[in-house]
mmCIF file of C-alpha atoms and ligand atoms in Angstrom:
data_model
loop_
_atom_site.group_PDB
_atom_site.id
_atom_site.type_symbol
_atom_site.label_atom_id
_atom_site.label_comp_id
_atom_site.label_asym_id
_atom_site.label_seq_id
_atom_site.Cartn_x
_atom_site.Cartn_y
_atom_site.Cartn_z
ATOM 1 C CA MET L 141 105.476 69.867 96.922
ATOM 2 C CA THR L 142 105.938 73.415 95.656
ATOM 3 C CA ASN L 143 104.921 74.044 92.056
ATOM 4 C CA ILE L 144 107.592 75.958 90.175
ATOM 5 C CA VAL L 145 106.217 78.595 87.815
ATOM 6 C CA SER L 146 108.138 80.292 85.023
ATOM 7 C CA VAL L 147 108.181 83.971 84.206
ATOM 8 C CA PHE L 148 109.593 85.258 80.924
ATOM 9 C CA ALA L 149 110.794 88.720 79.955
ATOM 10 C CA GLU L 150 111.627 90.121 76.536
ATOM 11 C CA LYS L 151 113.322 93.423 75.853
ATOM 12 C CA CYS L 152 111.217 95.778 73.754
ATOM 13 C CA ASN L 153 112.498 99.304 73.231
ATOM 14 C CA ASP L 154 109.482 100.926 71.606
ATOM 15 C CA TYR L 155 105.918 100.395 70.417
ATOM 16 C CA GLN L 156 106.849 99.897 66.776
ATOM 17 C CA PRO L 157 104.690 97.008 65.436
ATOM 18 C CA ASN L 158 107.687 94.823 64.579
ATOM 19 C CA SER L 159 109.416 95.304 67.937
ATOM 20 C CA VAL L 160 106.283 94.429 69.881
ATOM 21 C CA GLN L 161 105.277 91.502 67.658
ATOM 22 C CA ASN L 162 108.769 89.979 67.922
ATOM 23 C CA ALA L 163 108.725 90.276 71.719
ATOM 24 C CA VAL L 164 105.210 88.816 72.006
ATOM 25 C CA ASP L 165 105.986 85.964 69.593
ATOM 26 C CA SER L 166 109.112 85.106 71.543
ATOM 27 C CA LEU L 167 107.289 85.142 74.905
ATOM 28 C CA ILE L 168 104.518 82.890 73.602
ATOM 29 C CA SER L 169 107.039 80.526 72.108
ATOM 30 C CA HIS L 170 108.852 80.320 75.503
ATOM 31 C CA MET L 171 105.499 79.368 76.980
ATOM 32 C CA GLY L 172 105.064 76.445 74.623
ATOM 33 C CA GLY L 173 103.326 78.143 71.680
ATOM 34 C CA VAL L 174 99.847 79.569 71.293
ATOM 35 C CA GLU L 175 98.364 76.154 70.391
ATOM 36 C CA SER L 176 99.380 74.812 73.779
ATOM 37 C CA LEU L 177 97.818 77.779 75.609
ATOM 38 C CA VAL L 178 94.515 78.216 73.786
ATOM 39 C CA PRO L 179 92.235 75.371 72.626
ATOM 40 C CA LYS L 180 91.246 75.502 68.950
ATOM 41 C CA ASN L 181 88.165 77.688 68.350
ATOM 42 C CA ALA L 182 87.948 78.656 72.029
ATOM 43 C CA LYS L 183 86.163 81.871 73.008
ATOM 44 C CA VAL L 184 88.994 84.088 74.260
ATOM 45 C CA PHE L 185 88.487 87.193 76.377
ATOM 46 C CA VAL L 186 91.499 89.507 76.348
ATOM 47 C CA LYS L 187 91.207 91.496 79.572
ATOM 48 C CA VAL L 188 93.095 94.750 79.040
ATOM 49 C CA ASN L 189 93.619 97.615 81.479
ATOM 50 C CA LEU L 190 91.564 100.642 80.413
ATOM 51 C CA VAL L 191 91.169 102.421 83.696
ATOM 52 C CA ARG L 192 89.617 105.530 82.118
ATOM 53 C CA GLU L 193 89.784 107.688 78.999
ATOM 54 C CA MET L 194 93.521 108.185 78.498
ATOM 55 C CA SER L 195 95.715 108.311 75.426
ATOM 56 C CA PRO L 196 98.341 105.527 75.273
ATOM 57 C CA GLU L 197 101.104 108.151 75.621
ATOM 58 C CA LYS L 198 100.015 108.780 79.229
ATOM 59 C CA CYS L 199 101.107 105.194 79.991
ATOM 60 C CA GLY L 200 98.187 104.387 82.281
ATOM 61 C CA THR L 201 96.509 101.814 80.033
ATOM 62 C CA THR L 202 97.581 98.728 78.103
ATOM 63 C CA HIS L 203 99.191 99.923 74.868
ATOM 64 C CA PRO L 204 97.114 98.948 71.780
ATOM 65 C CA GLU L 205 100.228 97.669 69.976
ATOM 66 C CA VAL L 206 100.695 94.944 72.621
ATOM 67 C CA VAL L 207 97.038 93.965 72.282
ATOM 68 C CA VAL L 208 97.257 93.901 68.474
ATOM 69 C CA ALA L 209 100.334 91.638 68.640
ATOM 70 C CA LEU L 210 98.642 89.262 71.090
ATOM 71 C CA CYS L 211 95.405 89.163 69.095
ATOM 72 C CA LYS L 212 97.288 88.312 65.912
ATOM 73 C CA LYS L 213 98.772 85.303 67.701
ATOM 74 C CA LEU L 214 95.486 84.229 69.290
ATOM 75 C CA LEU L 215 93.635 84.522 65.985
ATOM 76 C CA THR L 216 95.863 81.823 64.491
ATOM 77 C CA VAL L 217 94.057 79.261 66.658
ATOM 78 C CA THR L 218 90.594 80.749 67.086
ATOM 79 C CA PRO L 219 88.421 83.357 65.344
ATOM 80 C CA PHE L 220 86.622 84.186 68.626
ATOM 81 C CA VAL L 221 88.772 86.833 70.279
ATOM 82 C CA THR L 222 87.107 89.646 72.241
ATOM 83 C CA VAL L 223 88.976 92.499 73.916
ATOM 84 C CA GLY L 224 87.542 94.513 76.777
ATOM 85 C CA ASP L 225 87.531 95.868 80.297
ATOM 86 C CA SER L 226 85.166 97.290 82.861
ATOM 87 C CA CYS L 227 86.780 100.654 83.456
ATOM 88 C CA ALA L 228 85.969 103.251 86.114
ATOM 89 C CA GLY L 229 82.429 104.589 85.837
ATOM 90 C CA LEU L 230 79.375 102.987 84.289
ATOM 91 C CA TYR L 231 79.697 99.682 82.463
ATOM 92 C CA ASN L 232 77.791 100.605 79.313
ATOM 93 C CA LYS L 233 78.142 101.348 75.631
ATOM 94 C CA ALA L 234 78.543 105.121 76.010
ATOM 95 C CA THR L 235 81.380 104.861 78.555
ATOM 96 C CA LEU L 236 83.263 102.059 76.843
ATOM 97 C CA SER L 237 82.937 103.522 73.332
ATOM 98 C CA SER L 238 84.589 106.691 74.530
ATOM 99 C CA VAL L 239 87.275 104.770 76.457
ATOM 100 C CA TYR L 240 88.047 102.447 73.512
ATOM 101 C CA SER L 241 88.458 105.436 71.262
ATOM 102 C CA LYS L 242 90.574 107.572 73.653
ATOM 103 C CA CYS L 243 92.784 104.613 74.607
ATOM 104 C CA ALA L 244 93.225 103.806 70.873
ATOM 105 C CA MET L 245 91.922 100.300 71.494
ATOM 106 C CA THR L 246 89.875 100.772 68.309
ATOM 107 C CA GLU L 247 93.120 100.007 66.461
ATOM 108 C CA VAL L 248 92.670 96.382 67.487
ATOM 109 C CA GLU L 249 89.508 96.151 65.370
ATOM 110 C CA GLN L 250 91.028 98.148 62.522
ATOM 111 C CA ARG L 251 94.097 95.935 62.273
ATOM 112 C CA THR L 252 92.860 92.479 63.302
ATOM 113 C CA SER L 253 89.609 90.506 63.192
ATOM 114 C CA ALA L 254 89.323 90.563 67.001
ATOM 115 C CA THR L 255 86.329 92.505 68.329
ATOM 116 C CA LEU L 256 85.957 94.987 71.158
ATOM 117 C CA ASN L 257 83.406 93.913 73.737
ATOM 118 C CA ARG L 258 80.085 95.727 73.283
ATOM 119 C CA GLU L 259 77.868 93.363 75.240
ATOM 120 C CA PHE L 260 77.410 94.749 78.712
ATOM 121 C CA GLY L 261 75.609 91.883 80.385
ATOM 122 C CA THR L 262 76.583 90.635 83.828
ATOM 123 C CA GLY L 263 76.021 87.521 85.914
ATOM 124 C CA VAL L 264 76.430 86.462 89.525
ATOM 125 C CA ALA L 265 78.848 83.695 90.436
ATOM 126 C CA ASP L 266 79.855 81.894 93.625
ATOM 127 C CA VAL L 267 83.391 82.866 94.492
ATOM 128 C CA ASP L 268 83.691 81.128 97.867
ATOM 129 C CA GLY L 269 86.752 83.183 98.702
ATOM 130 C CA VAL L 270 88.187 84.309 102.006
ATOM 131 C CA VAL L 271 86.233 87.596 102.073
ATOM 132 C CA LEU L 272 84.089 87.338 98.926
ATOM 133 C CA LYS L 273 81.457 84.627 98.755
ATOM 134 C CA GLN L 274 79.462 85.724 95.707
ATOM 135 C CA CYS L 275 79.952 88.488 93.164
ATOM 136 C CA GLU L 276 78.635 90.015 89.964
ATOM 137 C CA PHE L 277 81.005 89.670 87.014
ATOM 138 C CA THR L 278 80.928 90.810 83.403
ATOM 139 C CA SER L 279 79.451 88.295 80.980
ATOM 140 C CA ALA L 280 82.439 88.933 78.707
ATOM 141 C CA PHE L 281 84.492 87.124 81.335
ATOM 142 C CA LEU L 282 81.892 84.570 82.469
ATOM 143 C CA ASP L 283 81.047 83.493 78.908
ATOM 144 C CA ALA L 284 84.671 83.124 77.777
ATOM 145 C CA ASP L 285 86.365 79.735 77.593
ATOM 146 C CA VAL L 286 89.769 81.214 78.356
ATOM 147 C CA VAL L 287 91.145 84.586 79.458
ATOM 148 C CA VAL L 288 94.317 86.431 78.503
ATOM 149 C CA ASN L 289 95.131 89.031 81.165
ATOM 150 C CA VAL L 290 97.072 91.962 79.680
ATOM 151 C CA THR L 291 97.995 94.792 81.992
ATOM 152 C CA LYS L 292 100.409 97.670 82.475
ATOM 153 C CA LEU L 293 103.290 98.074 84.905
ATOM 154 C CA LYS L 294 102.348 101.046 87.064
ATOM 155 C CA THR L 295 102.039 102.288 90.607
ATOM 156 C CA HIS L 296 98.784 102.578 92.535
ATOM 157 C CA SER L 297 97.946 105.032 95.293
ATOM 158 C CA PHE L 298 95.956 102.491 97.307
ATOM 159 C CA THR L 299 97.750 99.193 96.708
ATOM 160 C CA GLY L 300 101.228 100.532 95.844
ATOM 161 C CA TYR L 301 101.424 98.697 92.546
ATOM 162 C CA THR L 302 98.931 97.484 89.986
ATOM 163 C CA GLY L 303 99.801 94.579 87.723
ATOM 164 C CA ALA L 304 98.396 91.211 86.781
ATOM 165 C CA VAL L 305 96.443 90.474 89.991
ATOM 166 C CA LYS L 306 94.949 93.948 90.417
ATOM 167 C CA ASN L 307 93.928 94.087 86.726
ATOM 168 C CA LEU L 308 91.388 91.341 87.397
ATOM 169 C CA PHE L 309 89.338 93.739 89.562
ATOM 170 C CA GLY L 310 88.060 94.932 86.181
ATOM 171 C CA LEU L 311 86.216 91.631 85.695
ATOM 172 C CA ILE L 312 83.625 93.220 87.981
ATOM 173 C CA PRO L 313 81.195 95.594 86.269
ATOM 174 C CA GLY L 314 81.428 99.384 86.724
ATOM 175 C CA LEU L 315 79.673 100.536 89.835
ATOM 176 C CA VAL L 316 79.867 97.131 91.556
ATOM 177 C CA LYS L 317 83.564 97.985 91.944
ATOM 178 C CA VAL L 318 82.566 101.135 93.812
ATOM 179 C CA GLU L 319 80.411 98.994 96.106
ATOM 180 C CA MET L 320 83.426 96.712 96.701
ATOM 181 C CA HIS L 321 85.467 99.685 97.859
ATOM 182 C CA SER L 322 82.715 100.487 100.372
ATOM 183 C CA ARG L 323 82.500 96.901 101.586
ATOM 184 C CA PHE L 324 86.262 96.455 101.867
ATOM 185 C CA PRO L 325 87.673 99.867 102.790
ATOM 186 C CA GLU L 326 90.667 98.519 104.745
ATOM 187 C CA LEU L 327 93.739 97.640 102.697
ATOM 188 C CA PRO L 328 94.202 94.068 104.067
ATOM 189 C CA ASP L 329 90.548 93.199 103.287
ATOM 190 C CA PHE L 330 90.770 94.808 99.869
ATOM 191 C CA CYS L 331 93.894 92.778 99.075
ATOM 192 C CA ASN L 332 92.096 89.608 100.141
ATOM 193 C CA LEU L 333 89.247 90.622 97.835
ATOM 194 C CA LEU L 334 91.690 91.009 94.925
ATOM 195 C CA VAL L 335 93.211 87.609 95.645
ATOM 196 C CA ASP L 336 89.720 86.057 95.912
ATOM 197 C CA ILE L 337 88.842 87.449 92.477
ATOM 198 C CA CYS L 338 92.160 86.280 91.072
ATOM 199 C CA GLU L 339 91.708 82.766 92.469
ATOM 200 C CA PHE L 340 88.190 82.618 91.065
ATOM 201 C CA ALA L 341 89.383 83.725 87.609
ATOM 202 C CA ARG L 342 92.595 81.712 87.483
ATOM 203 C CA PRO L 343 91.204 78.438 86.099
ATOM 204 C CA LYS L 344 90.292 80.358 82.921
ATOM 205 C CA ILE L 345 93.480 82.409 82.665
ATOM 206 C CA VAL L 346 95.926 80.874 80.204
ATOM 207 C CA LEU L 347 98.301 83.787 79.940
ATOM 208 C CA ASN L 348 99.196 86.934 81.897
ATOM 209 C CA VAL L 349 101.159 89.680 80.162
ATOM 210 C CA ILE L 350 102.552 92.943 81.529
ATOM 211 C CA ASP L 351 103.158 95.765 79.092
ATOM 212 C CA ALA L 352 106.257 97.342 80.623
ATOM 213 C CA VAL L 353 107.705 98.969 77.524
ATOM 214 C CA TRP L 354 106.618 102.208 79.126
ATOM 215 C CA GLY L 355 105.112 102.093 82.610
ATOM 216 C CA MET L 356 104.105 104.664 85.182
ATOM 217 C CA ASP L 357 105.617 105.693 88.506
ATOM 218 C CA GLY L 358 104.516 108.326 91.029
ATOM 219 C CA ASN L 359 100.791 108.904 91.499
ATOM 220 C CA GLY L 360 99.515 105.906 89.559
ATOM 221 C CA PRO L 361 97.325 104.416 88.296
ATOM 222 C CA THR L 362 96.394 107.445 86.186
ATOM 223 C CA ASN L 363 98.222 110.554 87.317
ATOM 224 C CA GLY L 364 101.813 109.376 87.572
ATOM 225 C CA ASN L 365 104.817 109.882 85.314
ATOM 226 C CA PRO L 366 105.495 107.856 82.150
ATOM 227 C CA LYS L 367 108.595 105.762 82.753
ATOM 228 C CA PHE L 368 110.618 103.904 80.150
ATOM 229 C CA ILE L 369 111.250 100.296 81.188
ATOM 230 C CA GLY L 370 111.741 98.456 77.873
ATOM 231 C CA GLN L 371 110.267 95.068 78.770
ATOM 232 C CA ILE L 372 107.254 92.863 78.114
ATOM 233 C CA LEU L 373 106.715 90.117 80.691
ATOM 234 C CA ALA L 374 104.592 86.964 80.593
ATOM 235 C CA SER L 375 103.652 84.025 82.789
ATOM 236 C CA ALA L 376 100.834 81.605 83.401
ATOM 237 C CA ASN L 377 100.887 82.687 87.051
ATOM 238 C CA PRO L 378 99.790 86.256 87.946
ATOM 239 C CA TYR L 379 101.465 86.328 91.402
ATOM 240 C CA ALA L 380 104.836 85.195 90.062
ATOM 241 C CA LEU L 381 104.549 87.667 87.203
ATOM 242 C CA ASP L 382 103.820 90.545 89.589
ATOM 243 C CA ALA L 383 106.707 89.497 91.839
ATOM 244 C CA VAL L 384 109.127 89.700 88.907
ATOM 245 C CA ALA L 385 107.654 93.024 87.720
ATOM 246 C CA VAL L 386 107.899 94.602 91.181
ATOM 247 C CA SER L 387 111.472 93.406 91.612
ATOM 248 C CA LEU L 388 112.357 95.789 88.763
ATOM 249 C CA PHE L 389 111.913 98.699 91.163
ATOM 250 C CA GLY L 390 111.565 97.328 94.687
ATOM 251 C CA ASP L 391 110.928 94.433 97.027
ATOM 252 C CA PRO L 392 107.899 92.356 95.927
ATOM 253 C CA LEU L 393 107.083 91.634 99.557
ATOM 254 C CA ASP L 394 106.597 95.346 100.225
ATOM 255 C CA MET L 395 103.489 95.166 98.050
ATOM 256 C CA PRO L 396 100.335 94.423 100.065
ATOM 257 C CA VAL L 397 98.726 92.222 97.377
ATOM 258 C CA LEU L 398 101.791 90.001 97.142
ATOM 259 C CA GLN L 399 102.048 89.844 100.944
ATOM 260 C CA THR L 400 98.484 88.561 100.922
ATOM 261 C CA ALA L 401 99.367 85.959 98.288
ATOM 262 C CA VAL L 402 102.284 84.802 100.458
ATOM 263 C CA ARG L 403 100.090 84.629 103.584
ATOM 264 C CA ARG L 404 97.588 82.521 101.646
ATOM 265 C CA GLY L 405 100.244 80.094 100.420
ATOM 266 C CA LEU L 406 99.994 81.197 96.774
ATOM 267 C CA LEU L 407 103.576 82.414 96.525
ATOM 268 C CA CYS L 408 106.696 81.431 98.475
ATOM 269 C CA GLU L 409 108.091 84.209 100.656
ATOM 270 C CA ASP L 410 111.592 83.678 99.248
ATOM 271 C CA LEU L 411 110.194 83.388 95.674
ATOM 272 C CA SER L 412 111.803 79.958 95.408
ATOM 273 C CA ASP L 413 108.727 78.829 93.466
ATOM 274 C CA VAL L 414 109.398 81.394 90.714
ATOM 275 C CA SER L 415 111.680 80.197 87.952
ATOM 276 C CA PHE L 416 113.345 83.410 86.864
ATOM 277 C CA ASP L 417 116.895 84.749 86.755
ATOM 278 C CA PHE L 418 116.549 87.426 89.442
ATOM 279 C CA GLU L 419 120.344 87.962 89.550
ATOM 280 C CA GLN L 420 120.482 88.868 85.877
ATOM 281 C CA TRP L 421 117.322 90.956 86.311
ATOM 282 C CA LYS L 422 119.132 93.229 88.779
ATOM 283 C CA GLN L 423 120.926 94.788 85.816
ATOM 284 C CA SER L 424 117.566 96.018 84.499
ATOM 285 C CA ARG L 425 116.592 97.495 87.870
ATOM 286 C CA LEU L 426 115.007 100.921 87.509
ATOM 287 C CA LYS L 427 116.583 103.936 89.127
ATOM 288 C CA ASP L 428 114.483 106.714 90.641
ATOM 289 C CA PHE L 429 111.210 104.820 90.365
ATOM 290 C CA SER L 430 108.825 106.610 92.699
ATOM 291 C CA VAL L 431 106.337 104.392 94.558
ATOM 292 C CA PRO L 432 103.445 106.004 96.439
ATOM 293 C CA ALA L 433 103.140 105.295 100.153
ATOM 294 C CA THR L 434 100.300 102.834 100.760
ATOM 295 C CA ASP L 435 98.063 102.941 103.808
ATOM 296 C CA ARG L 436 99.760 99.989 105.440
ATOM 297 C CA LEU L 437 99.216 100.703 109.068
ATOM 298 C CA ASP L 438 100.654 97.501 110.519
ATOM 299 C CA PHE L 439 103.754 99.315 111.691
ATOM 300 C CA PHE L 440 104.578 96.930 114.469
ATOM 301 C CA GLY L 441 103.198 93.627 113.190
ATOM 302 C CA ASP L 442 100.280 92.392 115.293
ATOM 303 C CA GLN L 443 99.845 95.658 117.108
ATOM 304 C CA PRO L 444 97.065 96.313 119.661
ATOM 305 C CA ALA L 445 93.641 97.422 118.407
ATOM 306 C CA TRP L 446 94.036 100.898 119.947
ATOM 307 C CA ILE L 447 97.134 101.530 117.803
ATOM 308 C CA ASN L 448 95.150 100.433 114.741
ATOM 309 C CA ARG L 449 92.357 102.873 115.620
ATOM 310 C CA LEU L 450 94.761 105.770 116.165
ATOM 311 C CA ALA L 451 96.689 104.905 113.024
ATOM 312 C CA LYS L 452 93.503 104.862 110.970
ATOM 313 C CA LYS L 453 92.386 108.183 112.397
ATOM 314 C CA TYR L 454 95.614 110.168 112.178
ATOM 315 C CA MET L 455 97.954 108.498 109.750
ATOM 316 C CA VAL L 456 96.210 107.623 106.482
ATOM 317 C CA LYS L 457 96.974 109.953 103.619
ATOM 318 C CA ARG L 458 94.151 112.331 102.840
ATOM 319 C CA VAL L 459 92.870 113.486 99.486
ATOM 320 C CA TYR L 460 92.089 117.061 98.600
ATOM 321 C CA PRO L 461 91.127 118.550 95.247
ATOM 322 C CA ASP L 462 93.468 121.473 94.487
ATOM 323 C CA LYS L 463 92.764 124.713 92.668
ATOM 324 C CA THR L 464 92.982 123.054 89.256
ATOM 325 C CA CYS L 465 89.665 121.304 90.030
ATOM 326 C CA ARG L 466 87.124 122.238 87.373
ATOM 327 C CA GLY L 467 84.077 121.103 89.289
ATOM 328 C CA CYS L 468 83.083 118.453 86.732
ATOM 329 C CA GLY L 469 81.659 116.265 89.530
ATOM 330 C CA LYS L 470 83.021 112.976 88.193
ATOM 331 C CA CYS L 471 84.709 112.191 91.522
ATOM 332 C CA ALA L 472 81.537 113.021 93.478
ATOM 333 C CA THR L 473 79.411 110.708 91.302
ATOM 334 C CA HIS L 474 81.728 107.750 91.863
ATOM 335 C CA CYS L 475 82.865 108.275 95.461
ATOM 336 C CA PRO L 476 81.757 105.086 97.277
ATOM 337 C CA ALA L 477 81.446 106.933 100.599
ATOM 338 C CA LYS L 478 79.504 109.917 99.152
ATOM 339 C CA ALA L 479 82.188 112.070 100.737
ATOM 340 C CA ILE L 480 82.526 114.590 97.897
ATOM 341 C CA THR L 481 80.363 117.563 97.073
ATOM 342 C CA VAL L 482 80.967 120.169 94.425
ATOM 343 C CA VAL L 483 80.549 123.645 95.828
ATOM 344 C CA LYS L 484 81.014 126.777 93.718
ATOM 345 C CA GLY L 485 82.769 124.865 90.969
ATOM 346 C CA ARG L 486 85.205 123.020 93.236
ATOM 347 C CA ALA L 487 85.089 119.563 94.807
ATOM 348 C CA LYS L 488 85.277 119.320 98.581
ATOM 349 C CA VAL L 489 85.970 116.152 100.572
ATOM 350 C CA ASP L 490 84.300 115.389 103.902
ATOM 351 C CA GLN L 491 87.286 113.747 105.597
ATOM 352 C CA LYS L 492 85.040 112.121 108.218
ATOM 353 C CA LYS L 493 83.194 110.180 105.528
ATOM 354 C CA CYS L 494 86.209 109.384 103.307
ATOM 355 C CA ILE L 495 87.244 105.711 103.332
ATOM 356 C CA HIS L 496 90.566 106.391 101.529
ATOM 357 C CA CYS L 497 89.939 104.258 98.459
ATOM 358 C CA TYR L 498 91.562 106.961 96.245
ATOM 359 C CA CYS L 499 89.099 106.346 93.400
ATOM 360 C CA CYS L 500 88.696 110.125 93.064
ATOM 361 C CA GLN L 501 92.407 110.501 92.333
ATOM 362 C CA GLU L 502 92.197 107.676 89.798
ATOM 363 C CA LEU L 503 89.138 109.108 88.065
ATOM 364 C CA CYS L 504 89.846 112.825 87.970
ATOM 365 C CA PRO L 505 90.409 113.735 84.313
ATOM 366 C CA PHE L 506 92.295 116.912 85.327
ATOM 367 C CA ASN L 507 94.751 115.412 87.822
ATOM 368 C CA ALA L 508 93.345 117.766 90.444
ATOM 369 C CA VAL L 509 93.245 115.375 93.415
ATOM 370 C CA ARG L 510 96.310 115.625 95.643
ATOM 371 C CA PHE L 511 97.479 113.700 98.683
ATOM 372 C CA ARG L 512 98.527 114.922 102.082
ATOM 373 C CA THR L 513 100.628 112.398 104.005
ATOM 374 C CA SER L 514 100.600 112.765 107.778
ATOM 375 C CA PRO L 515 104.024 113.552 109.353
ATOM 376 C CA ILE L 516 103.133 111.093 112.158
ATOM 377 C CA TYR L 517 102.755 108.379 109.513
ATOM 378 C CA LYS L 518 106.236 109.087 108.164
ATOM 379 C CA ILE L 519 107.754 108.932 111.660
ATOM 380 C CA ALA L 520 105.930 105.698 112.485
ATOM 381 C CA ARG L 521 107.109 104.096 109.256
ATOM 382 C CA ARG L 522 110.674 105.103 110.038
ATOM 383 C CA LEU L 523 110.454 103.742 113.562
ATOM 384 C CA SER L 524 109.051 100.474 112.309
ATOM 385 C CA GLY L 525 111.897 100.124 109.831
ATOM 386 C CA LYS L 526 109.526 100.057 106.874
ATOM 387 C CA ARG L 527 110.298 103.421 105.433
ATOM 388 C CA ASP L 528 108.545 104.004 102.138
ATOM 389 C CA LYS L 529 110.628 103.959 99.073
ATOM 390 C CA LYS L 530 109.453 107.348 98.086
ATOM 391 C CA LYS L 531 111.943 109.093 95.832
ATOM 392 C CA THR L 532 112.024 112.119 93.652
ATOM 393 C CA PRO L 533 110.180 111.351 90.422
ATOM 394 C CA SER L 534 112.479 111.202 87.443
ATOM 395 C CA ALA L 535 112.234 113.828 84.759
HETATM 396 S S1 SF4 Q 883 88.476 116.869 91.540
HETATM 397 FE FE1 SF4 Q 883 88.595 116.303 89.391
HETATM 398 S S2 SF4 Q 883 86.885 114.888 89.083
HETATM 399 FE FE2 SF4 Q 883 86.496 115.973 90.999
HETATM 400 S S3 SF4 Q 883 85.214 117.724 90.403
HETATM 401 FE FE3 SF4 Q 883 87.346 118.424 90.414
HETATM 402 S S4 SF4 Q 883 88.017 118.184 88.304
HETATM 403 FE FE4 SF4 Q 883 86.168 116.921 88.511
HETATM 404 S S1 SF4 Q 884 86.793 111.080 98.776
HETATM 405 FE FE1 SF4 Q 884 88.036 109.957 97.296
HETATM 406 S S2 SF4 Q 884 89.325 108.660 98.585
HETATM 407 FE FE2 SF4 Q 884 87.636 109.355 99.871
HETATM 408 S S3 SF4 Q 884 86.098 107.728 99.712
HETATM 409 FE FE3 SF4 Q 884 85.619 109.285 98.168
HETATM 410 S S4 SF4 Q 884 86.607 108.534 96.285
HETATM 411 FE FE4 SF4 Q 884 87.514 107.409 98.014
#
């Protein structure tokens, strides 16, 4: 029998404390109240999305106001609330202190008695997933009794969209994530990895929230355009939540992670297991929301291996640092394929080594990494009837 899961959405027009607190309170009450979600005195880890040092106005990270509102609710049942993430780069005090400060997450400590995670221990756990058998995770996650997963609605150059499921990749410490990109360079494997991590974490996750007051379209997850959406969404189920979030701007089944969830029987293809008023939701549908083309190369379904090889060689989008590159070397340090060198103050990519993970685009603090999409790719997508929903970014 199919389990029906509920998703809830509340309008929220701005990040004023009252607006956000009212929306969060209402969502939690729809879900049965905080006492029913979190055991008394439980150790709660609030997993936010702090991809890198970015101010909240850039709309690439979870807004602190949403985290403050959630923490205030959680603190009514337990004093043990820790907020954190393993962002891009090293998982240590220096990196996270700077990220907490730039992302204004420090407000959480100033305005509530929740604490920001400053313990950077890790542990290895058996995942027993489809592609991931064992993995190193942050102790902040492993030691928690329950997890609240709080992310941002935004696009992603590799996976198309990043929401509740993708946010859990940040349960893995810093450079281990880079290693994962090397081990799983192909999009289908990487999506299976994300679903493996999500399935491993799910028994602890009591609540998933998407901050979609302002989101990001275009070249997400860090270099896209802020986009007003005016919603906060919540569910106990991360796949259902992502399906509802994606349906604000497109077809959930166009997103590789959700396709993987469907293939693995974690979400019904027709979304009949999601209790949500999709008809009513159509009125909130976003216009001119630009979604980056993903490297889905399965143009013709189960195509022959030689088509896959050619597609991989000639059709994936390529990265190139443009003239705004300042030669800081951050991309080169974190490139999992060691494909970047900085020569005469400018990064250069060895396209033969590049595995198209797009971490350099995500990490570049100066938005200097551009994409070049192959014309053959565009033609193949058109022929296969899966034309990307690429549109002109809104102003
Ligand atoms: S592309 Fe960006 S991260 Fe890489 S060296 Fe240039 S400025 Fe730094
Ligand atoms: S050059 Fe960029 S896209 Fe290519 S492997 Fe390195 S980080 Fe990933």
